[in-house]
Coordinates of C-alpha atoms in Angstrom, one line a residue:
M1 CA 53.3 -18.7 113.7
V2 CA 53.7 -15.5 114.0
A3 CA 54.8 -14.7 117.1
P4 CA 57.5 -17.5 117.3
M5 CA 58.3 -15.8 114.1
K6 CA 58.2 -12.2 116.1
K7 CA 60.1 -14.2 118.8
Q8 CA 63.4 -15.1 116.5
Q9 CA 63.4 -12.6 115.6
A10 CA 63.7 -10.1 118.3
H11 CA 67.0 -12.9 119.4
N12 CA 68.2 -12.3 116.0
R13 CA 68.7 -9.1 117.1
S14 CA 70.2 -9.0 120.8
V15 CA 73.4 -7.9 121.0
L16 CA 74.8 -12.5 122.0
S17 CA 74.2 -13.3 118.7
L18 CA 75.0 -12.7 115.5
S19 CA 72.5 -13.9 113.4
G20 CA 70.5 -11.7 111.7
N21 CA 70.8 -9.6 108.6
T22 CA 74.1 -8.4 107.0
A23 CA 73.4 -5.0 108.6
S24 CA 72.9 -5.4 112.2
H25 CA 75.7 -8.4 111.2
L26 CA 79.0 -6.5 110.4
P27 CA 79.5 -4.5 112.9
R28 CA 79.1 -7.7 115.6
L29 CA 81.1 -9.5 114.0
L30 CA 84.5 -6.9 114.0
V31 CA 84.0 -6.7 118.0
V32 CA 84.1 -10.3 118.3
S33 CA 87.1 -10.1 115.6
S34 CA 88.1 -7.0 117.6
V35 CA 87.8 -8.3 121.5
S36 CA 89.2 -11.9 120.9
P37 CA 92.9 -10.9 120.6
L38 CA 92.1 -8.6 123.5
L39 CA 91.0 -12.0 125.8
V40 CA 94.0 -12.9 124.3
V41 CA 96.5 -10.5 125.8
I42 CA 94.4 -10.2 129.3
W43 CA 95.4 -14.5 129.5
C44 CA 99.0 -14.1 129.0
K45 CA 99.9 -10.6 130.0
Y46 CA 97.6 -10.5 133.8
L47 CA 95.9 -13.5 134.3
T48 CA 98.6 -16.2 133.5
K49 CA 102.2 -14.4 133.9
V50 CA 101.4 -13.3 137.7
G51 CA 104.0 -15.1 139.4
Q52 CA 104.0 -18.0 137.2
Q53 CA 101.4 -19.3 137.8
P54 CA 98.9 -20.2 134.9
L55 CA 94.9 -21.0 136.1
L56 CA 95.1 -23.9 135.0
Q57 CA 97.6 -25.6 136.7
F58 CA 96.8 -28.9 135.5
L59 CA 97.9 -28.3 132.0
R60 CA 101.5 -27.9 133.4
P61 CA 102.4 -31.4 134.4
L62 CA 105.9 -32.2 136.3
D63 CA 106.6 -28.6 136.2
D64 CA 108.0 -28.7 133.2
I65 CA 107.4 -25.7 131.2
E66 CA 108.7 -27.2 128.0
R67 CA 106.3 -29.7 127.8
S68 CA 102.8 -27.9 128.7
P69 CA 102.1 -27.3 124.6
H70 CA 102.4 -31.0 124.3
F71 CA 100.3 -32.1 127.3
C72 CA 97.7 -29.4 125.6
L73 CA 97.7 -30.8 122.4
M74 CA 97.3 -34.4 124.3
V75 CA 94.7 -33.2 126.5
Y76 CA 93.2 -31.8 123.2
M77 CA 92.3 -34.7 121.6
L78 CA 91.0 -36.3 124.1
I79 CA 88.7 -33.4 124.6
M80 CA 87.9 -34.3 121.0
A81 CA 87.2 -37.6 120.9
F82 CA 85.3 -37.9 124.5
S83 CA 83.0 -34.3 122.5
N84 CA 81.8 -37.7 120.4
W85 CA 80.7 -39.9 122.8
V86 CA 78.8 -36.9 124.5
P87 CA 75.5 -37.0 121.1
N88 CA 76.1 -41.3 121.4
F89 CA 75.3 -41.0 125.6
Y90 CA 72.3 -38.2 125.1
M91 CA 71.0 -40.5 122.0
A92 CA 70.8 -43.6 124.3
S93 CA 69.4 -42.7 127.2
H94 CA 66.8 -41.1 124.8
G95 CA 66.1 -43.9 123.7
M96 CA 67.0 -42.4 120.1
Q97 CA 68.1 -44.7 117.5
F98 CA 71.7 -44.8 116.8
D99 CA 72.9 -47.0 112.9
N100 CA 76.4 -47.6 113.8
K101 CA 77.2 -48.9 110.5
H102 CA 76.2 -45.8 108.4
P103 CA 77.1 -43.0 111.4
R104 CA 77.7 -40.0 109.5
L105 CA 74.4 -40.0 107.7
A106 CA 72.2 -40.7 110.9
K107 CA 73.8 -38.6 112.8
A108 CA 74.1 -35.7 109.6
Q109 CA 69.8 -36.4 110.1
L110 CA 69.8 -34.8 114.0
R111 CA 67.8 -32.0 114.7
G112 CA 68.6 -29.7 118.1
L113 CA 70.6 -30.7 121.1
P114 CA 72.4 -33.5 119.3
H115 CA 72.7 -31.9 116.2
R116 CA 75.2 -29.4 118.1
M117 CA 76.5 -31.1 120.1
V118 CA 77.4 -33.5 116.3
A119 CA 78.5 -29.5 114.8
A120 CA 80.5 -28.7 118.1
H121 CA 83.0 -31.9 117.7
N122 CA 83.4 -31.7 114.3
N123 CA 84.0 -27.6 114.9
A124 CA 86.7 -29.7 117.7
I125 CA 88.3 -32.0 115.2
E126 CA 88.4 -29.0 112.8
G127 CA 90.2 -26.8 115.4
L128 CA 93.2 -29.7 115.9
P129 CA 94.7 -28.2 113.0
N130 CA 95.4 -24.6 114.0
L131 CA 96.6 -25.6 117.7
L132 CA 99.1 -28.3 115.5
A133 CA 100.9 -25.6 113.4
G134 CA 101.3 -23.2 116.5
V135 CA 102.5 -25.9 118.2
F136 CA 105.1 -27.4 115.9
A137 CA 105.7 -23.3 114.4
A138 CA 106.3 -22.5 118.0
S139 CA 108.7 -25.9 119.1
Q140 CA 111.1 -24.8 116.1
C141 CA 111.6 -21.0 117.4
D142 CA 114.4 -21.8 121.0
A143 CA 114.1 -17.5 121.1
L144 CA 109.9 -17.8 122.3
D145 CA 108.9 -17.6 126.1
P146 CA 108.9 -20.9 127.2
Y147 CA 105.5 -19.8 129.7
L148 CA 103.9 -17.3 126.9
E149 CA 103.8 -20.0 124.5
A150 CA 102.9 -22.9 128.0
A151 CA 99.9 -20.0 128.3
L152 CA 99.4 -19.0 124.9
C153 CA 98.1 -22.8 124.5
E154 CA 96.7 -23.7 127.3
L155 CA 94.1 -20.6 126.9
V156 CA 93.0 -22.9 123.9
I157 CA 92.3 -25.6 126.1
F158 CA 90.4 -22.8 128.4
T159 CA 88.0 -21.9 125.1
R160 CA 87.3 -25.4 123.4
L161 CA 86.1 -26.4 126.8
L162 CA 84.3 -23.6 127.5
Y163 CA 83.1 -24.4 123.7
M164 CA 81.4 -27.1 124.2
P165 CA 78.5 -26.2 126.3
A166 CA 78.1 -22.8 124.7
Y167 CA 77.4 -24.5 121.4
Y168 CA 75.2 -27.3 123.3
W169 CA 73.0 -23.8 124.4
G170 CA 73.6 -22.5 121.3
R171 CA 71.0 -19.2 123.2
Y172 CA 74.1 -16.1 122.9
N173 CA 76.4 -17.9 119.4
A174 CA 78.0 -14.8 120.1
I175 CA 79.5 -15.7 123.3
R176 CA 79.8 -19.4 121.2
T177 CA 81.3 -16.9 119.0
I178 CA 83.4 -14.8 120.6
L179 CA 85.4 -18.3 122.3
W180 CA 86.6 -19.8 119.4
A181 CA 88.0 -16.7 118.1
T182 CA 90.3 -16.5 121.1
G183 CA 91.1 -20.1 120.3
F184 CA 91.5 -19.3 117.1
F185 CA 93.7 -16.2 118.1
A186 CA 96.4 -18.3 120.6
C187 CA 97.0 -19.8 117.9
V188 CA 98.1 -17.5 115.2
F189 CA 99.6 -16.2 117.8
L190 CA 101.5 -19.1 118.7
V191 CA 102.3 -19.0 115.4
F192 CA 103.6 -15.1 115.0
L193 CA 105.8 -15.2 118.0
T194 CA 108.3 -17.4 115.6
V195 CA 108.1 -14.7 113.3
Y196 CA 108.4 -12.4 115.4
P197 CA 109.9 -13.5 118.7
D198 CA 110.9 -10.1 119.6
M199 CA 107.1 -8.8 119.2
A200 CA 106.7 -11.1 122.2
W201 CA 106.4 -8.1 124.5
L202 CA 102.8 -7.2 123.7
L203 CA 102.0 -10.2 125.5
G204 CA 104.0 -9.8 128.8
G205 CA 106.5 -12.4 127.4
T206 CA 110.2 -11.6 127.0
A207 CA 111.6 -12.1 123.9

């Protein structure tokens, strides 16, 4: 009993974990809070702006840059929907019972990997309003660089695609938190740039 406890305590002290006592948690949380906005800047300014070619070309359908944010919104909703199937398939493949009459009660009793799968799906639902707010705000601002708007929306999808398996794995939770925060700050920048479009140069855009 002592050995597993020591192993868990050692894991909590890992630099890749945000778990542990408050004294060790707060400095790591500050690092995450500063790293995530920086990753947004790097993504927009250096990774997706070179030659205006995105890393995720499929998120810009028909070469119409102005449709990319709405297409990203559709992709996010599909990720959110299909992520609900993952724990169901896992339970079916492992012979676990599922009560479709009371699905939330059944999923609340899950533990381990299937519980993390459900939690990842719930987090995707919670993140949808952030993207909706960003896309709506950006659509009301004609001064926002369309390439920058597309790059920020694509970053939300990119981080969400990495976030889901990171949540399933669950070992290095700081990486998962950085992915979540990066996607969140991408949405914040979408709203911020509609209020201060002249600040687009921070992300390599044009006002």
